[in-house]
């Protein structure tokens, strides 16, 4: 009977085997988290080399053996939503090192399905419980598909015959600036709507972004954000996106007459939006949508001072934005300030290979004094291939296949690489996360930075002196935790300075923070503290992710307000 099946499964897990387990929203791949060989085998087979794995335990006592759990975390772990909660690692925790390398947290959840409880009752301690898919494909929820796709990954399958009608990932939360914030909004939190003060005159579909996609519907006074869908560049994920949008529209009886989407001409979500017939399309700038997601969540319409920091977003001037200070409401935005542009070589490769932003930023910081030879001591660490370094440097010099960017995310990549923390993002924000996880919380000083004002142009934040300070510290062998902390502290001061300048000009004193960089707890905590000390009211994303997972909410809120104001 079932008892033997479950006992046998537990035995396999204890023996270091990988088991595909069917849950509520789809399959998980499980292995013993204390068995480093098993964890490494799972990484190889799932083709996920670096991204941290989620963990499951049966009790808070077990979780406390490996991570620090305060009252707020305890309440969230045991809540009906039972998300994955990011918790500070305990030093010397016996969990396999490759479960979560390069980060300072473990992602833990407690059992939430009857099957989980039965399994852990067999005396298991902690299991890796990662979504059952190959690398970036959608979660698998059908038995036949699991056997077919995961045959080479799992040593055994624990399945039941209840159909999963719609696959849903586990949600992920963390604690920042004194409260809970969602990093991935899915099981347990979806499809709870976010309410608007006024009703939308027409049904709206907001297509969302291409990375970390979620889409959103506006119906009457409800904003209905979908669960985390994933990265649309994978064909399977794209098909799942289209099916999910049709399914959720049917569920809520939404008939969109207006479609909101990103301005990026290459986005699949934008192309999908344009392919729908008989609808009016409204294009919404990426970073404006980020700030609007904060406004929508807090039931405000603005205007506010919006500080938006992330990796990439298509700008109204054709550059790639990523560190903006805007004056924004749900009906309009003005770009008040931004990080000074630097050229990024090599398109999509630039978000993976740290040598690309590093070369560009160093060349900008040192000007004529920069030479590949003089900086070989630093650059060879980041990219050992000298020819490749020279090739990228020439690209930047001649502006071949380069784009101007104000991306803060890429600066994190470059700084992490200069500190020897890695030189490649195998998953989104791997290097920034590594940089954050080493920062020394007791270090309070920072580097110099400059603000440039030019007539009618937006104010510019110039980090050239910051970068020279970092390089000088690295050369003097200042420990990475100190350099990282100084860098984070400098950014907090610089963003505070932008908010102060915006307040002087507009008399506004409410600041909204959004964008993937604000998933960084060290930076966000410090910036919120500094802004609050300076009597700003600070609004953050909490109910929806600060990263691209919240974009569709902002798109929908803007579209609802724009069609309301058009007679």
Coordinates of C-alpha atoms in Angstrom, one line a residue, residues 96-562:
X96 CA 25.8 20.6 1.5
X97 CA 27.9 23.6 0.4
X98 CA 26.6 23.6 -3.1
X99 CA 23.0 24.0 -2.1
X100 CA 23.4 27.7 -1.9
X101 CA 26.9 28.9 -2.8
X102 CA 27.8 32.6 -3.0
X103 CA 24.7 33.7 -1.0
X104 CA 24.3 34.3 2.7
X105 CA 20.9 32.8 3.0
X106 CA 19.0 29.5 2.8
X107 CA 15.6 29.4 1.2
X108 CA 13.4 27.2 3.5
X109 CA 9.8 26.2 3.4
X110 CA 7.8 23.8 5.6
X111 CA 5.7 20.9 4.4
X112 CA 2.5 22.1 2.8
X113 CA 1.1 19.0 1.1
X114 CA -0.1 15.8 2.8
X115 CA 2.4 13.8 0.9
X116 CA 5.3 16.0 2.3
X117 CA 4.1 15.3 5.9
X118 CA 4.0 11.5 5.3
X119 CA 7.5 11.6 3.7
X120 CA 9.1 13.5 6.5
X121 CA 7.4 11.3 9.1
X122 CA 9.8 8.6 7.9
X123 CA 12.6 10.4 9.8
X124 CA 14.0 12.7 7.0
X125 CA 15.7 15.9 8.1
X126 CA 16.1 18.4 5.3
X127 CA 15.4 17.9 1.6
X128 CA 16.4 20.0 -1.4
X129 CA 13.0 20.7 -3.0
X130 CA 13.5 22.4 -6.4
X131 CA 11.0 22.8 -9.1
X132 CA 11.0 19.9 -11.5
X133 CA 12.1 21.2 -14.9
X134 CA 15.2 21.3 -17.0
X135 CA 17.0 24.6 -16.4
X136 CA 14.6 27.4 -17.4
X137 CA 11.6 25.5 -18.8
X138 CA 8.2 25.6 -17.1
X139 CA 7.4 23.5 -14.1
X140 CA 6.2 20.0 -15.0
X141 CA 2.7 19.0 -13.7
X142 CA 1.6 16.0 -15.7
X143 CA 2.6 12.4 -14.8
X144 CA 3.5 11.3 -18.4
X145 CA 5.4 14.5 -19.1
X146 CA 7.4 14.0 -15.9
X147 CA 8.4 10.5 -16.8
X148 CA 9.3 11.6 -20.3
X149 CA 11.3 14.8 -19.4
X150 CA 12.8 13.7 -16.1
X151 CA 13.7 10.1 -16.8
X152 CA 17.4 11.1 -17.0
X153 CA 17.2 13.3 -13.9
X154 CA 15.2 11.4 -11.3
X155 CA 16.1 7.9 -10.0
X156 CA 12.5 7.4 -8.9
X157 CA 9.0 9.0 -9.1
X158 CA 6.5 9.5 -6.3
X159 CA 3.2 10.3 -8.1
X160 CA -0.5 10.4 -7.5
X161 CA -3.4 10.4 -9.9
X162 CA -4.9 13.8 -9.1
X163 CA -4.6 16.1 -12.2
X164 CA -2.9 19.4 -11.7
X165 CA -5.0 21.7 -13.8
X166 CA -2.5 24.6 -13.7
X167 CA 1.1 24.5 -12.7
X168 CA 2.2 27.0 -10.0
X169 CA 5.7 27.5 -8.6
X170 CA 6.5 28.0 -4.9
X171 CA 6.5 31.7 -3.8
X172 CA 9.7 33.2 -2.4
X173 CA 9.8 36.0 0.3
X174 CA 12.4 37.8 2.3
X175 CA 12.5 40.3 5.1
X176 CA 13.8 43.8 4.3
X177 CA 13.4 47.3 5.8
X178 CA 11.3 45.9 8.7
X179 CA 8.9 43.8 6.8
X180 CA 8.1 41.0 4.4
X181 CA 8.6 41.4 0.6
X182 CA 7.8 39.0 -2.2
X183 CA 10.6 38.0 -4.5
X184 CA 8.6 35.5 -6.5
X185 CA 4.8 35.7 -6.3
X186 CA 3.0 32.4 -7.1
X187 CA 1.5 29.6 -4.9
X188 CA -0.4 31.0 -2.0
X189 CA -0.5 34.6 -3.1
X190 CA -2.1 34.3 -6.5
X191 CA -4.7 35.2 -7.7
X192 CA -5.5 37.6 -4.8
X193 CA -6.3 40.9 -6.6
X194 CA -4.8 44.3 -5.7
X195 CA -7.6 46.9 -5.5
X196 CA -7.6 50.3 -7.2
X197 CA -9.5 53.3 -5.8
X198 CA -11.4 53.7 -9.0
X199 CA -12.7 51.3 -11.6
X200 CA -11.1 50.8 -15.0
X201 CA -13.6 51.8 -17.7
X202 CA -12.5 48.8 -19.8
X203 CA -10.9 45.4 -19.3
X204 CA -7.1 45.6 -19.7
X205 CA -4.4 43.0 -20.4
X206 CA -0.9 44.0 -19.3
X207 CA 1.6 41.7 -21.1
X208 CA 4.5 42.2 -18.6
X209 CA 8.2 42.0 -19.4
X210 CA 10.2 39.2 -21.0
X211 CA 12.3 38.3 -17.9
X212 CA 10.6 37.0 -14.8
X213 CA 7.4 37.4 -16.6
X214 CA 4.0 37.7 -14.9
X215 CA 1.1 39.3 -16.7
X216 CA -1.8 41.3 -15.2
X217 CA -5.5 42.0 -15.9
X218 CA -7.4 45.1 -14.8
X219 CA -11.2 44.5 -14.4
X220 CA -13.3 47.1 -12.7
X221 CA -11.4 48.0 -9.6
X222 CA -9.3 44.8 -9.5
X223 CA -5.7 44.3 -10.6
X224 CA -5.2 40.6 -11.1
X225 CA -1.5 39.7 -11.3
X226 CA -0.7 36.2 -12.6
X227 CA 1.7 33.8 -10.9
X228 CA 5.4 33.9 -11.9
X229 CA 5.6 32.6 -15.5
X230 CA 9.4 32.8 -16.2
X231 CA 11.6 34.0 -19.0
X232 CA 9.8 34.1 -22.3
X233 CA 12.8 33.5 -24.5
X234 CA 12.3 29.8 -23.8
X235 CA 9.7 28.6 -26.4
X236 CA 8.0 26.3 -23.8
X237 CA 7.7 29.2 -21.3
X238 CA 6.3 31.4 -24.1
X239 CA 3.6 28.8 -24.9
X240 CA 2.8 28.5 -21.2
X241 CA 2.5 32.3 -21.0
X242 CA -0.1 32.4 -23.9
X243 CA -2.1 29.5 -22.5
X244 CA -2.0 31.0 -19.0
X245 CA -3.2 34.4 -20.2
X246 CA -6.1 32.8 -22.0
X247 CA -7.0 30.6 -19.0
X248 CA -6.9 33.4 -16.4
X249 CA -8.9 35.7 -18.7
X250 CA -11.6 32.9 -18.9
X251 CA -11.5 32.3 -15.1
X252 CA -12.1 36.0 -14.3
X253 CA -14.3 36.6 -17.4
X254 CA -12.0 39.4 -18.6
X255 CA -12.4 40.6 -22.2
X256 CA -9.5 43.0 -22.8
X257 CA -10.1 46.0 -25.0
X258 CA -6.8 47.6 -24.1
X259 CA -3.4 46.0 -24.0
X260 CA -0.4 47.5 -22.1
X261 CA 3.1 46.4 -22.9
X262 CA 6.8 47.3 -22.7
X263 CA 8.4 49.7 -25.1
X264 CA 11.1 47.3 -26.1
X265 CA 10.6 46.4 -29.7
X266 CA 12.3 43.1 -29.4
X267 CA 10.3 41.8 -26.4
X268 CA 8.2 38.7 -27.1
X269 CA 5.6 40.0 -24.7
X270 CA 5.4 43.2 -26.8
X271 CA 5.0 41.2 -30.0
X272 CA 2.3 39.1 -28.4
X273 CA 0.5 42.3 -27.3
X274 CA 0.7 43.7 -30.9
X275 CA -0.6 40.4 -32.4
X276 CA -3.9 40.6 -30.5
X277 CA -6.8 41.8 -32.7
X278 CA -9.3 44.5 -32.0
X279 CA -7.4 46.0 -29.0
X280 CA -5.8 49.4 -28.3
X281 CA -2.1 49.0 -27.5
X282 CA -0.5 51.3 -24.9
X283 CA 3.3 51.1 -24.6
X284 CA 4.7 51.8 -21.1
X285 CA 8.3 52.6 -20.4
X286 CA 9.9 49.8 -18.3
X287 CA 11.1 51.9 -15.3
X288 CA 7.9 54.0 -15.2
X289 CA 6.0 50.6 -14.8
X290 CA 8.3 49.7 -11.9
X291 CA 7.5 52.9 -10.0
X292 CA 3.8 52.5 -10.9
X293 CA 3.8 49.0 -9.4
X294 CA 4.7 50.6 -6.0
X295 CA 2.0 53.3 -6.5
X296 CA -0.6 50.6 -7.3
X297 CA 0.3 48.5 -4.4
X298 CA 0.0 51.4 -2.0
X299 CA -3.2 52.7 -3.6
X300 CA -1.6 56.0 -4.6
X301 CA -1.6 57.8 -7.9
X302 CA 1.4 60.1 -7.4
X303 CA 3.3 62.2 -8.2
X304 CA 6.2 60.8 -6.2
X305 CA 10.0 60.8 -6.5
X306 CA 10.8 57.4 -8.1
X307 CA 14.2 55.8 -7.6
X308 CA 14.5 52.8 -10.0
X309 CA 17.5 50.6 -10.1
X310 CA 18.0 47.4 -12.1
X311 CA 19.9 45.7 -14.9
X312 CA 18.1 46.8 -18.1
X313 CA 15.0 48.5 -19.4
X314 CA 14.5 50.1 -22.8
X315 CA 14.6 53.9 -22.5
X316 CA 12.7 56.5 -24.4
X317 CA 16.0 57.7 -26.0
X318 CA 16.9 54.2 -27.2
X319 CA 19.6 53.7 -24.6
X320 CA 19.3 50.9 -22.0
X321 CA 18.3 52.5 -18.7
X322 CA 18.9 51.0 -15.2
X323 CA 19.4 53.7 -12.6
X324 CA 16.8 56.5 -12.8
X325 CA 15.4 59.1 -10.6
X326 CA 12.0 60.1 -12.0
X327 CA 9.1 62.3 -11.0
X328 CA 6.2 59.9 -11.7
X329 CA 2.5 59.5 -11.3
X330 CA 0.1 57.0 -12.9
X331 CA -0.4 59.3 -15.9
X332 CA 3.1 60.7 -16.7
X333 CA 6.8 60.6 -15.7
X334 CA 9.7 62.9 -16.1
X335 CA 13.3 61.6 -16.0
X336 CA 14.8 63.9 -13.4
X337 CA 18.2 62.2 -13.0
X338 CA 20.1 59.1 -14.0
X339 CA 23.4 57.3 -13.7
X340 CA 25.9 58.7 -16.3
X341 CA 25.9 56.6 -19.5
X342 CA 28.7 54.2 -20.2
X343 CA 29.0 52.0 -23.4
X344 CA 28.3 48.3 -23.1
X345 CA 29.7 46.0 -25.7
X346 CA 28.2 42.8 -27.0
X347 CA 24.5 42.9 -26.5
X348 CA 23.1 40.1 -24.3
X349 CA 26.6 38.8 -23.5
X350 CA 27.1 42.0 -21.5
X351 CA 24.7 40.9 -18.8
X352 CA 26.6 37.6 -18.4
X353 CA 30.3 38.4 -18.8
X354 CA 31.5 40.9 -16.2
X355 CA 34.6 41.8 -18.2
X356 CA 32.4 43.8 -20.6
X357 CA 31.0 46.4 -18.1
X358 CA 34.3 46.3 -16.2
X359 CA 36.4 47.4 -19.2
X360 CA 34.0 50.1 -20.1
X361 CA 33.7 51.5 -16.6
X362 CA 37.5 51.4 -16.0
X363 CA 38.1 53.2 -19.3
X364 CA 35.6 55.8 -18.3
X365 CA 36.9 56.2 -14.8
X366 CA 40.6 56.6 -15.8
X367 CA 40.3 58.2 -19.2
X368 CA 43.6 58.6 -21.0
X369 CA 45.4 56.9 -18.1
X370 CA 43.7 53.6 -18.8
X371 CA 45.7 51.0 -20.6
X372 CA 45.2 47.2 -20.9
X373 CA 48.8 46.6 -19.8
X374 CA 48.7 48.8 -16.7
X375 CA 45.5 47.1 -15.5
X376 CA 46.5 43.6 -16.4
X377 CA 46.9 42.7 -12.7
X378 CA 43.2 43.3 -12.3
X379 CA 41.7 42.4 -15.7
X380 CA 43.4 39.0 -16.0
X381 CA 41.5 37.9 -12.9
X382 CA 38.2 38.7 -14.6
X383 CA 39.0 37.4 -18.1
X384 CA 42.2 35.3 -18.5
X385 CA 42.0 35.4 -22.3
X386 CA 44.2 38.5 -23.3
X387 CA 42.9 38.5 -26.9
X388 CA 39.3 38.6 -25.7
X389 CA 40.1 41.5 -23.4
X390 CA 41.7 43.4 -26.3
X391 CA 38.8 42.6 -28.7
X392 CA 36.2 43.9 -26.2
X393 CA 38.3 47.0 -25.5
X394 CA 38.5 47.8 -29.2
X395 CA 34.8 47.3 -29.5
X396 CA 34.3 49.9 -26.8
X397 CA 36.8 52.3 -28.2
X398 CA 35.4 52.2 -31.7
X399 CA 31.8 51.9 -30.5
X400 CA 31.1 48.8 -32.5
X401 CA 28.1 46.8 -31.4
X402 CA 27.8 48.9 -28.2
X403 CA 24.8 50.5 -26.5
X404 CA 24.8 53.4 -24.0
X405 CA 23.5 52.3 -20.6
X406 CA 22.8 53.7 -17.2
X407 CA 22.5 50.2 -15.7
X408 CA 23.3 49.9 -12.1
X409 CA 23.1 46.1 -12.2
X410 CA 26.1 45.9 -14.5
X411 CA 28.2 48.1 -12.1
X412 CA 27.5 45.5 -9.4
X413 CA 28.8 42.8 -11.9
X414 CA 32.0 44.8 -12.5
X415 CA 32.7 45.5 -8.8
X416 CA 32.1 41.9 -7.8
X417 CA 34.5 40.8 -10.5
X418 CA 37.2 43.3 -9.4
X419 CA 36.9 41.8 -5.9
X420 CA 37.5 38.3 -7.3
X421 CA 34.0 37.1 -6.5
X422 CA 33.4 35.6 -9.9
X423 CA 33.3 36.9 -13.5
X424 CA 30.1 35.4 -15.0
X425 CA 26.4 35.5 -14.2
X426 CA 25.2 31.9 -14.6
X427 CA 21.8 33.0 -13.4
X428 CA 20.3 36.5 -13.0
X429 CA 22.1 38.6 -10.5
X430 CA 24.6 35.9 -9.4
X431 CA 27.5 38.4 -9.1
X432 CA 25.4 41.2 -7.4
X433 CA 24.2 38.6 -4.9
X434 CA 27.7 37.4 -4.2
X435 CA 28.8 41.0 -3.7
X436 CA 25.9 41.7 -1.3
X437 CA 26.5 38.5 0.7
X438 CA 30.1 39.4 1.6
X439 CA 29.4 43.1 2.7
X440 CA 30.5 43.9 6.2
X441 CA 27.5 45.4 8.0
X442 CA 29.8 47.2 10.5
X443 CA 31.6 49.2 7.9
X444 CA 30.0 52.7 7.7
X445 CA 32.2 54.7 5.3
X446 CA 32.1 55.0 1.5
X447 CA 33.7 56.5 -1.6
X448 CA 33.4 59.8 -3.4
X449 CA 30.9 60.4 -6.2
X450 CA 29.8 63.4 -8.2
X451 CA 26.5 64.9 -9.5
X452 CA 26.6 66.8 -12.8
X453 CA 24.0 69.4 -13.8
X454 CA 23.7 70.5 -17.4
X455 CA 21.1 73.1 -18.4
X456 CA 17.9 71.3 -19.5
X457 CA 19.4 67.8 -19.3
X458 CA 18.6 65.4 -16.5
X459 CA 21.0 65.5 -13.5
X460 CA 23.8 62.9 -13.8
X461 CA 25.2 60.6 -11.2
X462 CA 28.9 60.1 -11.9
X463 CA 30.6 57.1 -10.2
X464 CA 34.1 57.6 -11.7
X465 CA 35.7 58.5 -8.4
X466 CA 33.8 55.6 -6.7
X467 CA 35.4 53.2 -9.2
X468 CA 38.9 54.7 -8.8
X469 CA 38.5 54.3 -5.0
X470 CA 37.4 50.7 -5.3
X471 CA 40.4 49.9 -7.6
X472 CA 42.8 51.6 -5.2
X473 CA 41.4 49.5 -2.3
X474 CA 41.7 46.3 -4.3
X475 CA 45.3 47.1 -5.1
X476 CA 46.0 47.7 -1.4
X477 CA 44.4 44.3 -0.6
X478 CA 41.6 45.9 1.4
X479 CA 39.3 42.8 2.3
X480 CA 36.4 42.3 -0.1
X481 CA 33.8 42.7 2.8
X482 CA 35.0 46.2 3.4
X483 CA 35.1 47.2 -0.3
X484 CA 31.7 45.8 -0.9
X485 CA 30.2 47.6 2.1
X486 CA 31.8 50.9 1.0
X487 CA 30.4 50.4 -2.5
X488 CA 26.9 49.7 -1.1
X489 CA 27.1 52.7 1.3
X490 CA 28.2 55.0 -1.6
X491 CA 25.2 54.0 -3.6
X492 CA 22.8 54.7 -0.7
X493 CA 24.3 58.2 -0.3
X494 CA 24.2 58.8 -4.0
X495 CA 20.6 57.8 -4.4
X496 CA 19.7 59.9 -1.3
X497 CA 21.4 62.8 -2.9
X498 CA 19.3 62.4 -6.1
X499 CA 16.1 62.3 -4.0
X500 CA 17.2 65.5 -2.1
X501 CA 17.8 67.3 -5.4
X502 CA 14.4 66.1 -6.7
X503 CA 12.7 67.3 -3.5
X504 CA 14.4 70.8 -3.8
X505 CA 13.0 71.1 -7.3
X506 CA 9.5 69.6 -6.8
X507 CA 8.8 69.9 -3.1
X508 CA 7.7 66.3 -3.1
X509 CA 8.8 64.2 -0.1
X510 CA 7.5 60.8 -1.0
X511 CA 10.0 58.4 -2.5
X512 CA 9.1 55.1 -4.2
X513 CA 11.8 52.5 -4.7
X514 CA 11.6 49.7 -7.3
X515 CA 13.7 47.6 -9.6
X516 CA 15.7 44.3 -9.2
X517 CA 18.6 46.0 -7.5
X518 CA 16.3 46.6 -4.5
X519 CA 16.1 42.9 -3.9
X520 CA 19.5 43.6 -2.3
X521 CA 18.7 43.7 1.4
X522 CA 22.0 45.6 2.4
X523 CA 21.4 48.4 0.0
X524 CA 17.6 48.7 0.6
X525 CA 17.9 48.7 4.4
X526 CA 20.6 51.3 4.3
X527 CA 18.8 53.6 1.8
X528 CA 15.5 53.4 3.6
X529 CA 17.2 54.3 6.8
X530 CA 19.0 57.3 5.2
X531 CA 15.8 58.5 3.5
X532 CA 13.8 58.2 6.7
X533 CA 16.4 60.1 8.7
X534 CA 16.0 62.9 6.1
X535 CA 12.2 63.0 6.6
X536 CA 11.2 61.3 3.4
X537 CA 8.2 59.0 3.3
X538 CA 9.4 55.8 1.7
X539 CA 7.2 53.4 -0.3
X540 CA 8.5 49.9 -1.4
X541 CA 7.3 46.9 -3.3
X542 CA 6.1 44.3 -0.8
X543 CA 3.0 42.5 -2.2
X544 CA 4.6 42.2 -5.6
X545 CA 8.3 41.7 -6.4
X546 CA 10.6 44.8 -6.9
X547 CA 12.2 42.9 -9.8
X548 CA 10.5 42.5 -13.2
X549 CA 7.9 40.2 -11.6
X550 CA 6.0 43.3 -10.6
X551 CA 6.2 45.2 -13.9
X552 CA 2.8 44.0 -15.3
X553 CA 1.0 45.5 -12.2
X554 CA 2.5 48.9 -13.0
X555 CA 1.6 48.6 -16.7
X556 CA -2.0 47.8 -15.9
X557 CA -2.3 50.6 -13.3
X558 CA -0.9 53.1 -15.8
X559 CA -3.2 51.9 -18.6
X560 CA -6.3 52.0 -16.4
X561 CA -5.6 55.6 -15.4
X562 CA -4.6 56.7 -19.0

